[in-house]
């Protein structure tokens, strides 16, 4: 059950929230509305198995926030530079980091452009960018931990199935 939007929100914010509800339902996406105009969804991916996304309707804009990865263990400058370079090629979304160094995808759109097609396009962009970037972020920012896990699993006869994406550089280094 959701709480109603604040009564002082403009009509276009109320309309945008209705558009988002309809678009999420039409897309067959499981979603929750923890408070009026705030929508939480989890998008399933192939490399990044789950991407949590929050859509938040404000007085003037729709904000989209998606968690991609926790703060890298190493090579912070390399990871963050790679993300900034990716931003130059992206539609409607940008990588960002919070005060902890955790990595997010973020966007703000005027309420007037919130349509079912645009909600679908935004969520598709989030899913695509999170999924396509995930292994590179792990390789750049967590290589030592991945190497350590690979070595331990092989030494102990454990499955390395969830590390297959990294086999190439793990076996050559």
PDB file of C-alpha atoms in Angstrom:
ATOM      1  CA  UNK A   1       0.000   0.000   0.000  1.00  0.00           C
ATOM      2  CA  UNK A   2       1.389   3.373  -0.908  1.00  0.00           C
ATOM      3  CA  UNK A   3       1.093   6.686   0.823  1.00  0.00           C
ATOM      4  CA  UNK A   4      -0.484   9.441  -1.274  1.00  0.00           C
ATOM      5  CA  UNK A   5       1.674  12.090  -2.890  1.00  0.00           C
ATOM      6  CA  UNK A   6       1.976  15.338  -1.002  1.00  0.00           C
ATOM      7  CA  UNK A   7      -1.109  17.452  -1.676  1.00  0.00           C
ATOM      8  CA  UNK A   8       0.998  20.447  -2.714  1.00  0.00           C
ATOM      9  CA  UNK A   9       2.628  18.643  -5.651  1.00  0.00           C
ATOM     10  CA  UNK A  10       1.605  20.038  -9.026  1.00  0.00           C
ATOM     11  CA  UNK A  11      -0.774  18.221 -11.321  1.00  0.00           C
ATOM     12  CA  UNK A  12       2.030  17.225 -13.707  1.00  0.00           C
ATOM     13  CA  UNK A  13       3.796  15.383 -10.856  1.00  0.00           C
ATOM     14  CA  UNK A  14       0.609  13.492 -10.033  1.00  0.00           C
ATOM     15  CA  UNK A  15       0.156  12.677 -13.727  1.00  0.00           C
ATOM     16  CA  UNK A  16       3.779  11.489 -14.034  1.00  0.00           C
ATOM     17  CA  UNK A  17       3.302   9.123 -11.080  1.00  0.00           C
ATOM     18  CA  UNK A  18       0.241   7.642 -12.781  1.00  0.00           C
ATOM     19  CA  UNK A  19       2.184   7.208 -16.031  1.00  0.00           C
ATOM     20  CA  UNK A  20       4.964   5.399 -14.157  1.00  0.00           C
ATOM     21  CA  UNK A  21       2.515   3.062 -12.404  1.00  0.00           C
ATOM     22  CA  UNK A  22       0.895   2.193 -15.730  1.00  0.00           C
ATOM     23  CA  UNK A  23       4.246   1.744 -17.511  1.00  0.00           C
ATOM     24  CA  UNK A  24       5.585  -0.568 -14.798  1.00  0.00           C
ATOM     25  CA  UNK A  25       2.393  -2.626 -14.844  1.00  0.00           C
ATOM     26  CA  UNK A  26       2.348  -2.751 -18.636  1.00  0.00           C
ATOM     27  CA  UNK A  27       6.017  -3.818 -18.694  1.00  0.00           C
ATOM     28  CA  UNK A  28       5.312  -6.692 -16.321  1.00  0.00           C
ATOM     29  CA  UNK A  29       7.854  -5.328 -13.856  1.00  0.00           C
ATOM     30  CA  UNK A  30       7.470  -6.097 -10.162  1.00  0.00           C
ATOM     31  CA  UNK A  31       7.490  -2.834  -8.263  1.00  0.00           C
ATOM     32  CA  UNK A  32       6.726  -1.279  -4.916  1.00  0.00           C
ATOM     33  CA  UNK A  33       5.711   2.237  -4.023  1.00  0.00           C
ATOM     34  CA  UNK A  34       7.102   2.770  -0.496  1.00  0.00           C
ATOM     35  CA  UNK A  35       5.753   6.318  -0.517  1.00  0.00           C
ATOM     36  CA  UNK A  36       3.634   8.210  -2.981  1.00  0.00           C
ATOM     37  CA  UNK A  37       5.564   8.890  -6.165  1.00  0.00           C
ATOM     38  CA  UNK A  38       8.595   6.819  -5.150  1.00  0.00           C
ATOM     39  CA  UNK A  39       8.893   3.544  -7.031  1.00  0.00           C
ATOM     40  CA  UNK A  40      11.357   0.728  -6.324  1.00  0.00           C
ATOM     41  CA  UNK A  41      12.050  -1.922  -8.961  1.00  0.00           C
ATOM     42  CA  UNK A  42      14.695  -4.607  -9.428  1.00  0.00           C
ATOM     43  CA  UNK A  43      15.804  -5.238 -12.993  1.00  0.00           C
ATOM     44  CA  UNK A  44      17.165  -8.705 -13.850  1.00  0.00           C
ATOM     45  CA  UNK A  45      20.377  -8.850 -15.882  1.00  0.00           C
ATOM     46  CA  UNK A  46      22.847 -11.345 -17.269  1.00  0.00           C
ATOM     47  CA  UNK A  47      26.182 -10.136 -15.845  1.00  0.00           C
ATOM     48  CA  UNK A  48      24.801  -8.037 -13.002  1.00  0.00           C
ATOM     49  CA  UNK A  49      22.015 -10.327 -11.925  1.00  0.00           C
ATOM     50  CA  UNK A  50      19.929  -7.693 -10.132  1.00  0.00           C
ATOM     51  CA  UNK A  51      19.954  -3.918 -10.466  1.00  0.00           C
ATOM     52  CA  UNK A  52      17.872  -2.065  -7.864  1.00  0.00           C
ATOM     53  CA  UNK A  53      16.322   1.128  -9.254  1.00  0.00           C
ATOM     54  CA  UNK A  54      14.406   3.954  -7.598  1.00  0.00           C
ATOM     55  CA  UNK A  55      12.218   6.309  -9.607  1.00  0.00           C
ATOM     56  CA  UNK A  56      11.240   9.399  -7.636  1.00  0.00           C
ATOM     57  CA  UNK A  57       8.682  11.930  -8.814  1.00  0.00           C
ATOM     58  CA  UNK A  58       9.446  15.429  -7.575  1.00  0.00           C
ATOM     59  CA  UNK A  59       7.760  18.778  -8.083  1.00  0.00           C
ATOM     60  CA  UNK A  60       9.569  19.425 -11.366  1.00  0.00           C
ATOM     61  CA  UNK A  61      11.489  16.304 -12.369  1.00  0.00           C
ATOM     62  CA  UNK A  62      11.649  12.536 -12.344  1.00  0.00           C
ATOM     63  CA  UNK A  63      14.830  11.305 -10.671  1.00  0.00           C
ATOM     64  CA  UNK A  64      16.153   7.840 -11.482  1.00  0.00           C
ATOM     65  CA  UNK A  65      18.796   6.227  -9.253  1.00  0.00           C
ATOM     66  CA  UNK A  66      20.226   2.739  -9.787  1.00  0.00           C
ATOM     67  CA  UNK A  67      22.854   0.993  -7.671  1.00  0.00           C
ATOM     68  CA  UNK A  68      25.563  -0.569  -9.838  1.00  0.00           C
ATOM     69  CA  UNK A  69      28.466  -1.574  -7.578  1.00  0.00           C
ATOM     70  CA  UNK A  70      29.983  -0.899  -4.199  1.00  0.00           C
ATOM     71  CA  UNK A  71      33.162   1.147  -3.840  1.00  0.00           C
ATOM     72  CA  UNK A  72      36.029  -0.526  -5.712  1.00  0.00           C
ATOM     73  CA  UNK A  73      38.704  -2.163  -3.562  1.00  0.00           C
ATOM     74  CA  UNK A  74      41.534  -0.892  -5.770  1.00  0.00           C
ATOM     75  CA  UNK A  75      42.365   1.284  -8.776  1.00  0.00           C
ATOM     76  CA  UNK A  76      39.752   3.886  -7.848  1.00  0.00           C
ATOM     77  CA  UNK A  77      41.083   6.494 -10.261  1.00  0.00           C
ATOM     78  CA  UNK A  78      41.109   4.010 -13.154  1.00  0.00           C
ATOM     79  CA  UNK A  79      37.555   2.848 -12.409  1.00  0.00           C
ATOM     80  CA  UNK A  80      36.140   6.344 -12.000  1.00  0.00           C
ATOM     81  CA  UNK A  81      37.918   7.594 -15.143  1.00  0.00           C
ATOM     82  CA  UNK A  82      36.489   4.659 -17.120  1.00  0.00           C
ATOM     83  CA  UNK A  83      33.007   5.562 -15.845  1.00  0.00           C
ATOM     84  CA  UNK A  84      33.428   9.222 -16.809  1.00  0.00           C
ATOM     85  CA  UNK A  85      34.552   8.226 -20.300  1.00  0.00           C
ATOM     86  CA  UNK A  86      31.477   5.996 -20.604  1.00  0.00           C
ATOM     87  CA  UNK A  87      29.245   8.938 -19.638  1.00  0.00           C
ATOM     88  CA  UNK A  88      30.173  10.618 -22.925  1.00  0.00           C
ATOM     89  CA  UNK A  89      28.494   7.795 -24.860  1.00  0.00           C
ATOM     90  CA  UNK A  90      25.353   7.290 -22.792  1.00  0.00           C
ATOM     91  CA  UNK A  91      21.722   8.283 -23.352  1.00  0.00           C
ATOM     92  CA  UNK A  92      19.785   9.972 -20.532  1.00  0.00           C
ATOM     93  CA  UNK A  93      21.826   8.334 -17.762  1.00  0.00           C
ATOM     94  CA  UNK A  94      25.218   9.038 -16.198  1.00  0.00           C
ATOM     95  CA  UNK A  95      27.458   7.158 -13.821  1.00  0.00           C
ATOM     96  CA  UNK A  96      27.911   8.821 -10.446  1.00  0.00           C
ATOM     97  CA  UNK A  97      29.543   8.005  -7.120  1.00  0.00           C
ATOM     98  CA  UNK A  98      28.228   8.749  -3.653  1.00  0.00           C
ATOM     99  CA  UNK A  99      30.253   9.933  -0.654  1.00  0.00           C
ATOM    100  CA  UNK A 100      31.286   6.310   0.039  1.00  0.00           C
ATOM    101  CA  UNK A 101      32.560   5.790  -3.511  1.00  0.00           C
ATOM    102  CA  UNK A 102      29.711   3.412  -4.414  1.00  0.00           C
ATOM    103  CA  UNK A 103      28.755   3.510  -8.098  1.00  0.00           C
ATOM    104  CA  UNK A 104      25.293   4.487  -9.337  1.00  0.00           C
ATOM    105  CA  UNK A 105      23.516   5.343 -12.555  1.00  0.00           C
ATOM    106  CA  UNK A 106      21.580   8.572 -12.214  1.00  0.00           C
ATOM    107  CA  UNK A 107      19.216  10.719 -14.274  1.00  0.00           C
ATOM    108  CA  UNK A 108      16.848  13.666 -13.946  1.00  0.00           C
ATOM    109  CA  UNK A 109      14.140  14.338 -16.513  1.00  0.00           C
ATOM    110  CA  UNK A 110      11.505  17.062 -16.668  1.00  0.00           C
ATOM    111  CA  UNK A 111       8.054  15.750 -15.803  1.00  0.00           C
ATOM    112  CA  UNK A 112       6.713  16.842 -19.182  1.00  0.00           C
ATOM    113  CA  UNK A 113       8.667  14.101 -20.975  1.00  0.00           C
ATOM    114  CA  UNK A 114       7.500  11.249 -18.712  1.00  0.00           C
ATOM    115  CA  UNK A 115       5.594   8.897 -20.999  1.00  0.00           C
ATOM    116  CA  UNK A 116       5.233   5.108 -20.932  1.00  0.00           C
ATOM    117  CA  UNK A 117       7.746   4.846 -23.791  1.00  0.00           C
ATOM    118  CA  UNK A 118      10.229   7.094 -21.980  1.00  0.00           C
ATOM    119  CA  UNK A 119       9.928   5.079 -18.745  1.00  0.00           C
ATOM    120  CA  UNK A 120      10.573   1.918 -20.769  1.00  0.00           C
ATOM    121  CA  UNK A 121      13.546   3.551 -22.522  1.00  0.00           C
ATOM    122  CA  UNK A 122      15.012   4.761 -19.208  1.00  0.00           C
ATOM    123  CA  UNK A 123      14.709   1.370 -17.539  1.00  0.00           C
ATOM    124  CA  UNK A 124      16.157  -0.277 -20.643  1.00  0.00           C
ATOM    125  CA  UNK A 125      19.099   2.124 -20.503  1.00  0.00           C
ATOM    126  CA  UNK A 126      19.668   1.396 -16.815  1.00  0.00           C
ATOM    127  CA  UNK A 127      19.614  -2.341 -17.433  1.00  0.00           C
ATOM    128  CA  UNK A 128      21.883  -2.119 -20.465  1.00  0.00           C
ATOM    129  CA  UNK A 129      24.455   0.220 -18.894  1.00  0.00           C
ATOM    130  CA  UNK A 130      24.589  -1.639 -15.566  1.00  0.00           C
ATOM    131  CA  UNK A 131      24.856  -5.046 -17.221  1.00  0.00           C
ATOM    132  CA  UNK A 132      27.381  -4.032 -19.907  1.00  0.00           C
ATOM    133  CA  UNK A 133      29.688  -2.240 -17.467  1.00  0.00           C
ATOM    134  CA  UNK A 134      29.553  -4.641 -14.533  1.00  0.00           C
ATOM    135  CA  UNK A 135      32.342  -7.075 -15.457  1.00  0.00           C
ATOM    136  CA  UNK A 136      34.686  -4.261 -16.481  1.00  0.00           C
ATOM    137  CA  UNK A 137      34.089  -2.496 -13.165  1.00  0.00           C
ATOM    138  CA  UNK A 138      34.869  -5.760 -11.362  1.00  0.00           C
ATOM    139  CA  UNK A 139      38.019  -6.386 -13.427  1.00  0.00           C
ATOM    140  CA  UNK A 140      39.318  -2.859 -12.859  1.00  0.00           C
ATOM    141  CA  UNK A 141      38.304  -2.407  -9.232  1.00  0.00           C
ATOM    142  CA  UNK A 142      38.328  -5.883  -7.709  1.00  0.00           C
ATOM    143  CA  UNK A 143      41.017  -7.826  -9.623  1.00  0.00           C
ATOM    144  CA  UNK A 144      42.950  -8.846  -6.500  1.00  0.00           C
ATOM    145  CA  UNK A 145      39.844 -10.200  -4.764  1.00  0.00           C
ATOM    146  CA  UNK A 146      38.757 -12.054  -7.912  1.00  0.00           C
ATOM    147  CA  UNK A 147      42.256 -13.541  -8.320  1.00  0.00           C
ATOM    148  CA  UNK A 148      42.310 -14.625  -4.665  1.00  0.00           C
ATOM    149  CA  UNK A 149      38.859 -16.240  -4.967  1.00  0.00           C
ATOM    150  CA  UNK A 150      39.858 -17.997  -8.226  1.00  0.00           C
ATOM    151  CA  UNK A 151      43.046 -19.401  -6.676  1.00  0.00           C
ATOM    152  CA  UNK A 152      41.239 -20.563  -3.531  1.00  0.00           C
ATOM    153  CA  UNK A 153      38.460 -22.287  -5.492  1.00  0.00           C
ATOM    154  CA  UNK A 154      40.913 -24.075  -7.776  1.00  0.00           C
ATOM    155  CA  UNK A 155      43.132 -25.149  -4.856  1.00  0.00           C
ATOM    156  CA  UNK A 156      40.113 -26.532  -2.994  1.00  0.00           C
ATOM    157  CA  UNK A 157      38.366 -28.194  -5.937  1.00  0.00           C
ATOM    158  CA  UNK A 158      35.457 -25.762  -5.789  1.00  0.00           C
ATOM    159  CA  UNK A 159      33.428 -24.604  -8.771  1.00  0.00           C
ATOM    160  CA  UNK A 160      34.685 -21.548 -10.631  1.00  0.00           C
ATOM    161  CA  UNK A 161      31.469 -21.227 -12.650  1.00  0.00           C
ATOM    162  CA  UNK A 162      30.587 -17.771 -11.349  1.00  0.00           C
ATOM    163  CA  UNK A 163      34.070 -16.540 -12.285  1.00  0.00           C
ATOM    164  CA  UNK A 164      33.990 -17.797 -15.893  1.00  0.00           C
ATOM    165  CA  UNK A 165      33.686 -14.270 -17.276  1.00  0.00           C
ATOM    166  CA  UNK A 166      37.185 -13.599 -15.934  1.00  0.00           C
ATOM    167  CA  UNK A 167      38.841 -16.891 -16.936  1.00  0.00           C
ATOM    168  CA  UNK A 168      40.822 -15.329 -19.791  1.00  0.00           C
ATOM    169  CA  UNK A 169      42.861 -12.904 -17.715  1.00  0.00           C
ATOM    170  CA  UNK A 170      42.914 -15.150 -14.649  1.00  0.00           C
ATOM    171  CA  UNK A 171      44.619 -17.990 -16.521  1.00  0.00           C
ATOM    172  CA  UNK A 172      47.116 -15.752 -18.316  1.00  0.00           C
ATOM    173  CA  UNK A 173      48.289 -13.651 -15.390  1.00  0.00           C
TER     174      UNK A 173
END
